mmCIF file of C-alpha atoms in Angstrom:
data_model
loop_
_atom_site.group_PDB
_atom_site.id
_atom_site.type_symbol
_atom_site.label_atom_id
_atom_site.label_comp_id
_atom_site.label_asym_id
_atom_site.label_seq_id
_atom_site.Cartn_x
_atom_site.Cartn_y
_atom_site.Cartn_z
ATOM 1 C CA GLN W 1 242.356 192.386 108.722
ATOM 2 C CA SER W 2 242.104 193.770 112.224
ATOM 3 C CA ALA W 3 239.680 196.605 112.835
ATOM 4 C CA LEU W 4 242.306 198.101 115.143
ATOM 5 C CA THR W 5 245.589 199.174 113.559
ATOM 6 C CA GLN W 6 248.819 199.381 115.539
ATOM 7 C CA PRO W 7 252.353 200.091 114.322
ATOM 8 C CA PRO W 8 254.286 196.807 114.074
ATOM 9 C CA SER W 9 257.189 198.130 116.107
ATOM 10 C CA VAL W 10 258.433 201.048 118.167
ATOM 11 C CA SER W 11 261.675 201.594 120.012
ATOM 12 C CA GLY W 12 263.201 203.890 122.576
ATOM 13 C CA SER W 13 266.162 204.262 124.876
ATOM 14 C CA PRO W 14 265.993 203.803 128.638
ATOM 15 C CA GLY W 15 264.496 206.853 130.326
ATOM 16 C CA GLN W 16 262.732 208.059 127.190
ATOM 17 C CA SER W 17 259.005 208.035 126.474
ATOM 18 C CA VAL W 18 257.315 206.090 123.711
ATOM 19 C CA THR W 19 253.745 206.183 122.459
ATOM 20 C CA ILE W 20 251.914 203.333 120.761
ATOM 21 C CA SER W 21 248.821 204.164 118.747
ATOM 22 C CA CYS W 22 245.718 202.093 118.085
ATOM 23 C CA THR W 23 243.417 203.361 115.355
ATOM 24 C CA ALA W 24 239.932 202.030 114.800
ATOM 25 C CA THR W 25 239.496 201.447 111.086
ATOM 26 C CA THR W 26 235.813 200.594 111.249
ATOM 27 C CA SER W 27 233.010 202.629 112.767
ATOM 28 C CA ASP W 28 231.815 199.814 115.014
ATOM 29 C CA VAL W 29 234.680 200.232 117.477
ATOM 30 C CA GLY W 30 235.732 203.833 117.287
ATOM 31 C CA ALA W 31 232.747 205.341 119.035
ATOM 32 C CA PHE W 32 233.295 203.615 122.340
ATOM 33 C CA ASN W 33 235.596 204.551 125.168
ATOM 34 C CA HIS W 34 236.247 200.905 125.958
ATOM 35 C CA PHE W 35 239.830 200.650 124.753
ATOM 36 C CA SER W 36 242.261 198.534 126.759
ATOM 37 C CA TRP W 37 245.974 197.813 126.544
ATOM 38 C CA TYR W 38 247.918 194.642 127.336
ATOM 39 C CA GLN W 39 251.596 193.905 127.781
ATOM 40 C CA GLN W 40 252.983 190.517 126.787
ATOM 41 C CA PRO W 41 256.689 189.879 127.364
ATOM 42 C CA PRO W 42 258.045 186.897 125.416
ATOM 43 C CA HIS W 43 256.605 183.542 126.406
ATOM 44 C CA THR W 44 254.259 184.981 129.023
ATOM 45 C CA THR W 45 250.548 185.574 129.518
ATOM 46 C CA PRO W 46 249.139 188.997 128.574
ATOM 47 C CA LYS W 47 248.836 191.471 131.434
ATOM 48 C CA LEU W 48 246.225 194.222 131.627
ATOM 49 C CA LEU W 49 247.844 197.672 131.693
ATOM 50 C CA ILE W 50 245.036 200.130 130.910
ATOM 51 C CA TYR W 51 241.255 199.826 130.582
ATOM 52 C CA GLU W 52 238.490 202.279 129.732
ATOM 53 C CA VAL W 53 241.091 204.329 127.833
ATOM 54 C CA THR W 54 242.807 205.786 130.907
ATOM 55 C CA GLN W 55 242.237 203.538 133.927
ATOM 56 C CA ARG W 56 245.139 201.642 135.495
ATOM 57 C CA PRO W 57 244.546 198.474 137.525
ATOM 58 C CA SER W 58 246.188 198.412 140.904
ATOM 59 C CA GLY W 59 249.822 197.449 140.679
ATOM 60 C CA VAL W 60 250.447 198.947 137.247
ATOM 61 C CA PRO W 61 253.067 201.712 137.492
ATOM 62 C CA ASP W 62 251.956 205.235 136.620
ATOM 63 C CA ARG W 63 254.638 205.262 133.927
ATOM 64 C CA PHE W 64 251.930 203.660 131.815
ATOM 65 C CA SER W 65 249.152 205.979 130.699
ATOM 66 C CA GLY W 66 246.375 205.917 128.151
ATOM 67 C CA SER W 67 244.542 208.489 126.110
ATOM 68 C CA LYS W 68 242.164 208.750 123.177
ATOM 69 C CA SER W 69 241.551 211.267 120.425
ATOM 70 C CA GLY W 70 238.847 210.594 117.904
ATOM 71 C CA ASN W 71 239.191 207.024 116.702
ATOM 72 C CA THR W 72 242.763 206.618 117.960
ATOM 73 C CA ALA W 73 243.711 205.369 121.390
ATOM 74 C CA SER W 74 247.284 205.704 122.609
ATOM 75 C CA LEU W 75 249.475 204.077 125.228
ATOM 76 C CA THR W 76 252.382 206.132 126.507
ATOM 77 C CA ILE W 77 255.223 204.593 128.471
ATOM 78 C CA SER W 78 257.417 207.148 130.191
ATOM 79 C CA GLY W 79 260.771 206.526 131.854
ATOM 80 C CA LEU W 80 261.348 203.512 129.620
ATOM 81 C CA GLN W 81 262.973 200.527 131.322
ATOM 82 C CA ALA W 82 264.571 197.396 129.901
ATOM 83 C CA GLU W 83 261.801 195.301 131.446
ATOM 84 C CA ASP W 84 259.236 197.151 129.302
ATOM 85 C CA GLU W 85 260.467 195.298 126.224
ATOM 86 C CA ALA W 86 257.410 193.302 125.155
ATOM 87 C CA ASP W 87 254.539 193.084 122.719
ATOM 88 C CA TYR W 88 251.672 195.479 123.362
ATOM 89 C CA TYR W 89 248.095 194.937 122.243
ATOM 90 C CA CYS W 90 245.062 197.179 122.224
ATOM 91 C CA THR W 91 241.543 195.865 122.307
ATOM 92 C CA SER W 92 238.040 197.252 122.180
ATOM 93 C CA VAL W 93 234.482 196.047 122.347
ATOM 94 C CA THR W 94 232.405 196.488 119.184
ATOM 95 C CA ASN W 95 228.823 197.499 118.486
ATOM 96 C CA SER W 96 227.856 193.832 118.356
ATOM 97 C CA ALA W 97 229.320 193.179 121.821
ATOM 98 C CA THR W 98 232.233 191.207 120.491
ATOM 99 C CA TRP W 99 235.840 192.150 121.024
ATOM 100 C CA VAL W 100 238.682 192.848 118.632
ATOM 101 C CA PHE W 101 242.443 193.098 119.157
ATOM 102 C CA GLY W 102 244.950 195.220 117.353
ATOM 103 C CA GLY W 103 247.718 193.397 115.539
ATOM 104 C CA GLY W 104 250.231 194.116 118.278
ATOM 105 C CA THR W 105 253.291 196.348 118.590
ATOM 106 C CA LYS W 106 256.746 195.096 119.479
ATOM 107 C CA LEU W 107 258.554 197.514 121.786
ATOM 108 C CA THR W 108 262.331 197.363 121.693
ATOM 109 C CA VAL W 109 264.326 199.089 124.410
ATOM 110 C CA LEU W 110 267.613 200.114 122.818
ATOM 111 C CA GLN J 1 243.417 185.578 144.961
ATOM 112 C CA VAL J 2 241.641 185.250 141.631
ATOM 113 C CA GLN J 3 242.984 182.342 139.581
ATOM 114 C CA LEU J 4 242.095 180.685 136.298
ATOM 115 C CA VAL J 5 243.762 177.310 135.751
ATOM 116 C CA GLN J 6 243.457 175.656 132.361
ATOM 117 C CA SER J 7 243.779 172.082 131.215
ATOM 118 C CA GLY J 8 246.955 170.770 129.657
ATOM 119 C CA ALA J 9 248.304 170.767 126.130
ATOM 120 C CA GLU J 10 246.783 168.476 123.550
ATOM 121 C CA MET J 11 247.556 167.228 120.079
ATOM 122 C CA LYS J 12 244.666 166.598 117.719
ATOM 123 C CA LYS J 13 244.223 165.376 114.179
ATOM 124 C CA PRO J 14 242.541 167.522 111.517
ATOM 125 C CA GLY J 15 238.779 167.227 111.670
ATOM 126 C CA ALA J 16 238.717 166.371 115.358
ATOM 127 C CA SER J 17 237.378 168.458 118.251
ATOM 128 C CA VAL J 18 239.091 169.682 121.392
ATOM 129 C CA LYS J 19 237.586 170.672 124.724
ATOM 130 C CA ILE J 20 239.558 172.951 127.033
ATOM 131 C CA SER J 21 238.690 173.582 130.670
ATOM 132 C CA CYS J 22 239.219 176.717 132.727
ATOM 133 C CA LYS J 23 238.836 176.233 136.482
ATOM 134 C CA THR J 24 238.298 179.427 138.435
ATOM 135 C CA SER J 25 238.772 180.373 142.077
ATOM 136 C CA GLY J 26 238.939 183.396 144.334
ATOM 137 C CA TYR J 27 235.792 185.234 143.263
ATOM 138 C CA ASP J 28 232.039 184.785 142.768
ATOM 139 C CA PHE J 29 231.928 182.482 139.727
ATOM 140 C CA THR J 30 228.645 183.756 138.314
ATOM 141 C CA ASN J 31 229.503 187.435 138.704
ATOM 142 C CA ASN J 32 231.917 187.675 135.793
ATOM 143 C CA TRP J 33 231.776 186.631 132.170
ATOM 144 C CA ILE J 34 234.644 184.539 130.798
ATOM 145 C CA HIS J 35 236.340 185.223 127.464
ATOM 146 C CA TRP J 36 238.311 182.883 125.232
ATOM 147 C CA VAL J 37 241.281 184.288 123.317
ATOM 148 C CA ARG J 38 243.823 182.463 121.193
ATOM 149 C CA GLN J 39 247.306 183.150 119.896
ATOM 150 C CA ALA J 40 248.831 181.233 116.997
ATOM 151 C CA PRO J 41 252.609 180.714 117.099
ATOM 152 C CA GLY J 42 254.370 184.023 116.488
ATOM 153 C CA GLN J 43 251.066 185.792 115.907
ATOM 154 C CA GLY J 44 248.868 188.249 117.760
ATOM 155 C CA LEU J 45 245.901 187.793 120.045
ATOM 156 C CA GLU J 46 242.535 186.828 118.587
ATOM 157 C CA TRP J 47 239.256 187.123 120.493
ATOM 158 C CA MET J 48 237.089 184.066 120.111
ATOM 159 C CA ALA J 49 234.065 184.110 122.379
ATOM 160 C CA ILE J 50 232.456 185.025 125.680
ATOM 161 C CA ILE J 51 230.243 183.066 128.067
ATOM 162 C CA HIS J 52 228.291 183.920 131.190
ATOM 163 C CA PRO J 53 228.951 181.099 133.651
ATOM 164 C CA GLY J 54 225.781 179.651 135.057
ATOM 165 C CA ARG J 55 223.522 180.994 132.332
ATOM 166 C CA ASP J 56 225.714 179.488 129.598
ATOM 167 C CA SER J 57 224.709 182.373 127.391
ATOM 168 C CA GLY J 58 227.291 183.981 125.176
ATOM 169 C CA ARG J 59 228.454 184.831 121.713
ATOM 170 C CA SER J 60 231.432 184.271 119.483
ATOM 171 C CA ALA J 61 233.382 186.032 116.803
ATOM 172 C CA ARG J 62 231.951 185.535 113.361
ATOM 173 C CA SER J 63 234.946 183.482 112.307
ATOM 174 C CA PHE J 64 234.180 180.870 114.973
ATOM 175 C CA GLN J 65 230.411 180.727 114.752
ATOM 176 C CA GLY J 66 229.205 177.158 114.341
ATOM 177 C CA ARG J 67 232.515 175.698 115.544
ATOM 178 C CA VAL J 68 232.765 176.837 119.159
ATOM 179 C CA THR J 69 230.639 175.571 122.044
ATOM 180 C CA MET J 70 230.951 176.916 125.565
ATOM 181 C CA THR J 71 229.546 175.442 128.754
ATOM 182 C CA SER J 72 230.042 175.868 132.469
ATOM 183 C CA ASP J 73 229.731 173.824 135.648
ATOM 184 C CA THR J 74 228.865 175.905 138.686
ATOM 185 C CA SER J 75 229.576 173.018 141.080
ATOM 186 C CA THR J 76 233.244 172.975 140.051
ATOM 187 C CA ARG J 77 233.483 176.632 139.002
ATOM 188 C CA THR J 78 234.756 175.508 135.624
ATOM 189 C CA VAL J 79 234.140 176.852 132.138
ATOM 190 C CA TYR J 80 234.657 174.736 129.030
ATOM 191 C CA MET J 81 235.316 175.666 125.413
ATOM 192 C CA GLU J 82 235.005 173.080 122.662
ATOM 193 C CA LEU J 83 236.290 173.829 119.164
ATOM 194 C CA SER J 84 235.289 171.473 116.379
ATOM 195 C CA SER J 85 236.415 170.694 112.819
ATOM 196 C CA LEU J 86 240.009 171.488 113.663
ATOM 197 C CA THR J 87 242.537 172.396 110.991
ATOM 198 C CA SER J 88 246.235 173.174 111.200
ATOM 199 C CA GLU J 89 245.284 176.855 111.389
ATOM 200 C CA ASP J 90 243.766 176.175 114.810
ATOM 201 C CA THR J 91 247.208 175.387 116.216
ATOM 202 C CA ALA J 92 247.567 177.994 118.936
ATOM 203 C CA VAL J 93 247.694 178.770 122.618
ATOM 204 C CA TYR J 94 244.155 179.178 123.928
ATOM 205 C CA TYR J 95 243.514 181.426 126.914
ATOM 206 C CA CYS J 96 240.516 181.908 129.121
ATOM 207 C CA ALA J 97 240.270 185.333 130.717
ATOM 208 C CA ARG J 98 237.900 186.851 133.241
ATOM 209 C CA ASP J 99 235.853 189.836 132.171
ATOM 210 C CA LEU J 100 236.398 192.849 134.393
ATOM 211 C CA ALA J 101 232.849 193.690 135.422
ATOM 212 C CA GLY J 102 232.052 197.141 134.070
ATOM 213 C CA GLY J 103 235.472 197.437 132.493
ATOM 214 C CA TRP J 104 234.788 195.896 129.099
ATOM 215 C CA THR J 105 238.101 194.086 129.241
ATOM 216 C CA PHE J 106 239.911 190.998 130.537
ATOM 217 C CA ASP J 107 241.618 191.387 133.888
ATOM 218 C CA VAL J 108 242.831 187.913 134.892
ATOM 219 C CA TRP J 109 244.072 185.305 132.444
ATOM 220 C CA GLY J 110 244.584 181.576 132.581
ATOM 221 C CA GLN J 111 248.038 180.204 131.895
ATOM 222 C CA GLY J 112 247.099 179.120 128.388
ATOM 223 C CA THR J 113 246.569 175.737 126.740
ATOM 224 C CA MET J 114 248.629 174.745 123.715
ATOM 225 C CA ILE J 115 246.632 172.915 121.057
ATOM 226 C CA ILE J 116 248.542 171.399 118.155
ATOM 227 C CA VAL J 117 246.586 170.170 115.146
ATOM 228 C CA SER J 118 248.616 167.824 113.006
ATOM 229 C CA SER J 119 248.122 164.656 111.027
#
């Protein structure tokens, strides 16, 4: 069982905002601010969207934003577009300097 | 630009080993750690291990300890990951990914290598 829990699916209509949560279920990941988010459209390689909770790599639209409260990190996608339909994964480093992924969330754009 | 190019798909029998290569370019090879991540068909991402190229130091997830061996070749800027004692549950796409220095994450990914374990 993953130490990071994500909802299996979320959905939204074009133009709306959606938020995907990522909750650390063990103490060895929750204390850090090293949460990242990845987007993986079908049959493609994962793409880094957010790192260090809130940082966006160059080229990632500002429609994608990250936040954290307690042991839960969140990815918010505003102005939803059809091309945002994908699987989204959170990840974090642990106390033992290993990494763990959340189970993934499938975003459906209605 | 930064690129990670992996070796091609392979089919292996249960009990065998597989060695996947990840050839890098476009950055200082020894400046960034390299991660290995896998994804079984229809499943999520699973972190496997990390290696520092050049030093060949690293660590792996507990579930892979004793089965994964990582090496690097600085002359060809290539990192290798060998997984032994394969079972059908090791059927997956295996990715190498560059560690974003100071970012505690993976910023550039290889294209993936499909490994099928079947008798």
